[in-house]
CSV table of C-alpha atoms in Angstrom, one decimal:
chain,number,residue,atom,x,y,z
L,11,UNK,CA,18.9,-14.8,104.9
L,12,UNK,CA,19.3,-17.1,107.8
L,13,UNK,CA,15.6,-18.7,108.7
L,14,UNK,CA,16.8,-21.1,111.8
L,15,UNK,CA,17.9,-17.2,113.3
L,16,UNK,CA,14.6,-15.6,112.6
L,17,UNK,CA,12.9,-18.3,114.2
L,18,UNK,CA,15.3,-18.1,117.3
L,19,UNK,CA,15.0,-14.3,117.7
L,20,UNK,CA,11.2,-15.0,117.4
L,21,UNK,CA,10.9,-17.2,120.4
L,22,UNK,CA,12.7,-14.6,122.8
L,23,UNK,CA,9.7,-12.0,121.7
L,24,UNK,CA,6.5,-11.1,123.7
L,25,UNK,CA,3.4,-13.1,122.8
L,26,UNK,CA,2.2,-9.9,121.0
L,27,UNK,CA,4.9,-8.8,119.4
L,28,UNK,CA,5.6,-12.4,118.2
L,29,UNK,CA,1.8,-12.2,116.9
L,30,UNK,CA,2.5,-9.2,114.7
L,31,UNK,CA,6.2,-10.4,113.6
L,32,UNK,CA,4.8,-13.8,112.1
L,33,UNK,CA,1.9,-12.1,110.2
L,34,UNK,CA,4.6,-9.4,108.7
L,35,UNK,CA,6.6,-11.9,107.4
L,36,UNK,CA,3.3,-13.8,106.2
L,37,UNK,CA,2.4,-10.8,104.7
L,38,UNK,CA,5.4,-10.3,102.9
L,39,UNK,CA,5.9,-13.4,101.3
L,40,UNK,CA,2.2,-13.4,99.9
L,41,UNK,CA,2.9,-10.4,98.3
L,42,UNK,CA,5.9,-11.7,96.5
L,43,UNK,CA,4.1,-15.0,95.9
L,44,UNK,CA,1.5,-13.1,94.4
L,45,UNK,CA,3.8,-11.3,92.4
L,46,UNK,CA,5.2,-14.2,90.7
L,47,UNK,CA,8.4,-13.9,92.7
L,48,UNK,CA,9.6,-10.7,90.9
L,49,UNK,CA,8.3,-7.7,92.6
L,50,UNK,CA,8.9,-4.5,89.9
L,51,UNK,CA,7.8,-0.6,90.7
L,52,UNK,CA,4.6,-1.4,89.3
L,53,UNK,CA,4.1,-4.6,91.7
L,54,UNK,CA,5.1,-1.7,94.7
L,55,UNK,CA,2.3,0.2,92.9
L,56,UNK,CA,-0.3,-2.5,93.0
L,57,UNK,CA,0.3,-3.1,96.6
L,58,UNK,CA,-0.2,0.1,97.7
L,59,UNK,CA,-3.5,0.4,96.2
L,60,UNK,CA,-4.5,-2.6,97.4
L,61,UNK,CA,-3.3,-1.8,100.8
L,62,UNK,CA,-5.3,1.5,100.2
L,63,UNK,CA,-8.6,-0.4,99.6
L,64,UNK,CA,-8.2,-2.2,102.6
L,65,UNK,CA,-7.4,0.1,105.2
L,66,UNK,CA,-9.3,2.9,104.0
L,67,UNK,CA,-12.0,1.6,102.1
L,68,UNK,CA,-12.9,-2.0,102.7
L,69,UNK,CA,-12.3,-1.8,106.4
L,70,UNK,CA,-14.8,1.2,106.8
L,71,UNK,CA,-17.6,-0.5,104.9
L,72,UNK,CA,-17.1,-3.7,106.7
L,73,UNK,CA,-17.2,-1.6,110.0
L,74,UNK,CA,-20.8,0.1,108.9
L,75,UNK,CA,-22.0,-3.0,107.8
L,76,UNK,CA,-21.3,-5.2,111.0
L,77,UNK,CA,-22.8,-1.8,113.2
L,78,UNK,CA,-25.7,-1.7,110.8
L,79,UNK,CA,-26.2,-5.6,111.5
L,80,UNK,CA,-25.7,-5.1,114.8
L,81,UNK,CA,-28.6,-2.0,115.3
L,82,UNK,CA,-30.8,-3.9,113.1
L,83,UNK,CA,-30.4,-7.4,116.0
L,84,UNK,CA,-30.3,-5.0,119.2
L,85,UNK,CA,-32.7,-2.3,118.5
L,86,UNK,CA,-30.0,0.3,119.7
L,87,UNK,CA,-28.0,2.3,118.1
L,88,UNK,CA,-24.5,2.3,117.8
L,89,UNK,CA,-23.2,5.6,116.3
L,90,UNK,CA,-24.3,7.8,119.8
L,91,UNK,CA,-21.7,10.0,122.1
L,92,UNK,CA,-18.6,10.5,120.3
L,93,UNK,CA,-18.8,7.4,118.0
L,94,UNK,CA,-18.8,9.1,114.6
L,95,UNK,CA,-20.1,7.0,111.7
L,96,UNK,CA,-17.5,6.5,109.1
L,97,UNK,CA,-17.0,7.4,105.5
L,98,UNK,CA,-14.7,4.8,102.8
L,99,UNK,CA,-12.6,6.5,100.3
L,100,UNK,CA,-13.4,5.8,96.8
L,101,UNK,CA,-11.0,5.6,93.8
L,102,UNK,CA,-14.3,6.4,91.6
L,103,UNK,CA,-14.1,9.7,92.6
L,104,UNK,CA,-11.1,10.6,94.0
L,105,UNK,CA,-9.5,13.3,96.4
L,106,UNK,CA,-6.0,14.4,96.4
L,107,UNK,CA,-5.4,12.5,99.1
L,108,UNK,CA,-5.0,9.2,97.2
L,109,UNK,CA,-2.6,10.0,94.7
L,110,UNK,CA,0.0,11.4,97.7
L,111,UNK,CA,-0.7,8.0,99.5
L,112,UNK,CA,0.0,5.6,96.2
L,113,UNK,CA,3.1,7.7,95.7
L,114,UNK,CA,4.8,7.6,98.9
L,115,UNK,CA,3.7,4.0,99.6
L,116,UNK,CA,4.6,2.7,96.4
L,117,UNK,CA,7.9,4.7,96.9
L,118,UNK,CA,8.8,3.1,100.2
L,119,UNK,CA,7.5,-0.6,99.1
L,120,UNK,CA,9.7,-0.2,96.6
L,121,UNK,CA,12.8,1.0,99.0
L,122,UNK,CA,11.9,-2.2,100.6
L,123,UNK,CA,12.6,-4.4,97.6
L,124,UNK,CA,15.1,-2.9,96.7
L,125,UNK,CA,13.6,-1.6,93.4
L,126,UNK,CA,14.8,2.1,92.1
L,127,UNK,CA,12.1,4.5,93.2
L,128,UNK,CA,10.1,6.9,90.5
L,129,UNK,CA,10.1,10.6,92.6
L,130,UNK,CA,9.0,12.3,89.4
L,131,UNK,CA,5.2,12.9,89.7
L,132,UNK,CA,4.6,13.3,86.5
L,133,UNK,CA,6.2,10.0,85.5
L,134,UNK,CA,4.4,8.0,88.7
L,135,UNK,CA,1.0,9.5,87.1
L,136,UNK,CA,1.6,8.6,83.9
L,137,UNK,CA,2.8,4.8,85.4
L,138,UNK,CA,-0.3,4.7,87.8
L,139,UNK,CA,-2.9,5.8,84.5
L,140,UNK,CA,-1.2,2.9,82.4
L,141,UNK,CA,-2.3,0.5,85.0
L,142,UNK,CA,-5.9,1.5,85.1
L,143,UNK,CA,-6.5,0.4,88.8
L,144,UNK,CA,-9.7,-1.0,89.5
L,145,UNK,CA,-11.7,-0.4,92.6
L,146,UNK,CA,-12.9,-3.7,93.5
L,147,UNK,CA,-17.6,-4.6,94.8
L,148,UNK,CA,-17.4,-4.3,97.9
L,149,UNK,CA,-18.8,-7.4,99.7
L,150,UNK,CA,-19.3,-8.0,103.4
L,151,UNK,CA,-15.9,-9.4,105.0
L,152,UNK,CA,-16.9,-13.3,106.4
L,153,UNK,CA,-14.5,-12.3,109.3
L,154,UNK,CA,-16.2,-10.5,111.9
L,155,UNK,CA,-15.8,-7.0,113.1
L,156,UNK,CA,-15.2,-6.6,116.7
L,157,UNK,CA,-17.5,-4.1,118.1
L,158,UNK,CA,-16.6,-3.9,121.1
L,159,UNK,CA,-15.5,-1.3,123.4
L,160,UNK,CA,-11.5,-1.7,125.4
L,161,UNK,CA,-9.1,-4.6,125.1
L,162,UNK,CA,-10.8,-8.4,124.7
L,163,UNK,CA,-7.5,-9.8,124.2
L,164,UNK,CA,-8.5,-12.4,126.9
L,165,UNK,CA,-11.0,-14.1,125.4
L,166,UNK,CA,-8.7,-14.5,121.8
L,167,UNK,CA,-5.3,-15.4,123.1
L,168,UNK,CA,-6.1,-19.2,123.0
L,169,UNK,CA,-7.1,-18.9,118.9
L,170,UNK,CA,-4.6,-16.9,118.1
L,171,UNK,CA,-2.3,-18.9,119.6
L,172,UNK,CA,-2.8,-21.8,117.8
L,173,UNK,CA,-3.1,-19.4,114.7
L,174,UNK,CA,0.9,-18.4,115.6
L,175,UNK,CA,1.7,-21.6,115.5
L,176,UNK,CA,0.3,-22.4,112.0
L,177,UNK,CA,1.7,-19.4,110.7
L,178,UNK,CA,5.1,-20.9,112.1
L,179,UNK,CA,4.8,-23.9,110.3
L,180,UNK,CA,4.0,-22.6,107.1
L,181,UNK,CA,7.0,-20.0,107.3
L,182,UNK,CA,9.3,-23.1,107.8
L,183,UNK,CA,8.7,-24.6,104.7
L,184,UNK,CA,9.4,-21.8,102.8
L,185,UNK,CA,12.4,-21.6,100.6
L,186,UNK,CA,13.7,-18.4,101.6
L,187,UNK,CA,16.2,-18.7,98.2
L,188,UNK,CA,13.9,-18.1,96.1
L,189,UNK,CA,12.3,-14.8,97.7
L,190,UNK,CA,13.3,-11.6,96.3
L,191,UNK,CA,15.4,-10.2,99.2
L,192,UNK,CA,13.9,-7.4,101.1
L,193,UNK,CA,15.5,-4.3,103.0
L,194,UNK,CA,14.3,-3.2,106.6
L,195,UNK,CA,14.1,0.5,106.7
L,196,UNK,CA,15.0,2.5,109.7
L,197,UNK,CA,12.6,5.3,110.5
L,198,UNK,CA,14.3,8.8,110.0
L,199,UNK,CA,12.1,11.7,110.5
L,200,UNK,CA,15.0,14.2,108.9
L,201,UNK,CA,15.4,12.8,105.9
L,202,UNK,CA,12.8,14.0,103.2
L,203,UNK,CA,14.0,11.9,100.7
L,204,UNK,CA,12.9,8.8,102.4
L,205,UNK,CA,9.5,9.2,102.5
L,206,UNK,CA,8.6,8.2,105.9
L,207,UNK,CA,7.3,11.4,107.2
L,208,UNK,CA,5.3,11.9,103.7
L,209,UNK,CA,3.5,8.3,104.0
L,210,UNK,CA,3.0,9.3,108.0
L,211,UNK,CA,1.1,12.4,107.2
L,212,UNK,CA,-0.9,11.4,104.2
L,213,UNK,CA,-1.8,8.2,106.3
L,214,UNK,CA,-2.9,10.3,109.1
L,215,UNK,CA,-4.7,12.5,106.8
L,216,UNK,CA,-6.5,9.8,105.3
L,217,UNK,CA,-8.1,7.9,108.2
L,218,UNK,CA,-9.0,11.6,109.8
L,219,UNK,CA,-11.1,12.2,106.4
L,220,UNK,CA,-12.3,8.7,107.1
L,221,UNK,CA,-13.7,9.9,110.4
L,222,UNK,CA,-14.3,13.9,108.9
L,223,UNK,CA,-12.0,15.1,111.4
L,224,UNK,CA,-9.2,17.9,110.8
L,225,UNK,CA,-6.3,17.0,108.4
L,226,UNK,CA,-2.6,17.3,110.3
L,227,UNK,CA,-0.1,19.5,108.5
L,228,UNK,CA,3.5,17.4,108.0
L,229,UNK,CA,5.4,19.4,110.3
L,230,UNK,CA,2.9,18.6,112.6
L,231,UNK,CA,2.9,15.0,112.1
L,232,UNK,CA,6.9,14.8,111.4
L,233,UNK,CA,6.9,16.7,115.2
L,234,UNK,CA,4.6,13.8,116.3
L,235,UNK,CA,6.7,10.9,115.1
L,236,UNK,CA,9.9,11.7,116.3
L,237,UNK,CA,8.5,11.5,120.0
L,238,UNK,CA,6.8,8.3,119.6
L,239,UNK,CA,9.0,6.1,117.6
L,240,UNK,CA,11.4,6.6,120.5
L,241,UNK,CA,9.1,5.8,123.1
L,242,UNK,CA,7.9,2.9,121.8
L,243,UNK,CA,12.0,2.1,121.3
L,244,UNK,CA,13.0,2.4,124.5
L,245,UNK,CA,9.3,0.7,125.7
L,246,UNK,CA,10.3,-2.2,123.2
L,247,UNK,CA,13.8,-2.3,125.3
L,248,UNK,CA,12.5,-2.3,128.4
């Protein structure tokens, strides 16, 4: 609503957290642009697949791929110790675990935008098998994978820095009018009608089938969340 604000509130932040704010924001109004400006449940729906392929799929393969690349230069092998070698989901043939994830993030993109949520599961099935969602060839990402071990945020800070500042530039020549207008949410673990905890556990569930380690019941998770979204409140404060 009020850009010159934004911008002023982003200059008190932290380096880092400045990082992450501008990309948000980028992130946000690409989605709308891609949208055509008009975000409906089915554009919440489309996101959240999308932002399934990416983190859960995409990611992994790119991950394996740059390892592979890696072994194939160095002689040595990279999946030894406790480095397990990754599996991507695959919408082709799918486990439970995808459907729960469209459903609560399509539900809370579309609390975001302010668009009216669909809880019935039957009706969200029937909306997600109208769309016919297509997973997408996988090709190796051009951007490369760090591999790594520990922070190397030493060695980036000068590149991302002058990424910030493009990102700033191209957020202050946007028209802020003409953007759909979008609602923050405020975590509540409590409130199972806001599905926060849901999209937490399925989440979590997902990236630890990724990695084939044990799936975290949502008490367990909901338990979870409501000690560390404090702490990183009051370290955010401090």
């Amino acid at each position: 609503k009020d850009p010159m604000a934004f911008f002023e509130q982003l200059d008190t932040m932290e380096p880092g957290e400045q990082s992450r704010s501008l990309r948000m924001i980028k992130s946000f109004i690409d989605l709308q642009e891609e949208a055509g400006g008009n975000i409906d449940f089915k554009g919440c729906v489309r996101i959240a697949f999308n932002r399934m392929m990416k983190d859960f799929r995409n990611s992994i393969l790119d991950l394996c791929h740059s390892a592979d690349e890696m072994e194939k230069s160095s002689g040595k092998k990279f999946w030894t110790g406790t480095k397990r070698r990754p599996r991507p989901i695959d919408w082709n043939d799918p486990i439970p675990e995808l459907m729960e994830y469209l459903y609560s993030t399509s539900n809370l993109y579309a609390s975001i935008w302010q668009v009216e949520v669909v809880r019935s599961r039957e009706e969200f099935q029937k909306i997600v098998d109208e769309m016919k969602l297509e997973q997408h060839q996988w090709e190796p990402s051009n951007e490369k994978v760090d591999l790594s071990e520990g922070d190397n945020e030493d060695g980036e800070s000068g590149a991302a820095g002058e990424d910030d500042e493009k990102l700033k530039g191209d957020l202050y020549k946007v028209d802020a009018s003409k953007l759909q207008p979008a609602k923050p949410q405020e975590f509540e673990k409590d409130d199972d009608l806001n599905f926060h905890i849901d999209f937490l556990t399925v989440a979590t569930n997902l990236r630890s089938w990724n990695y084939d380690i044990k799936a975290s019941a949502r008490h367990t998770v909901k338990v979870t969340a409501g000690r560390i979204i404090p702490a990183l409140a009051t370290t955010t404060a401090m």
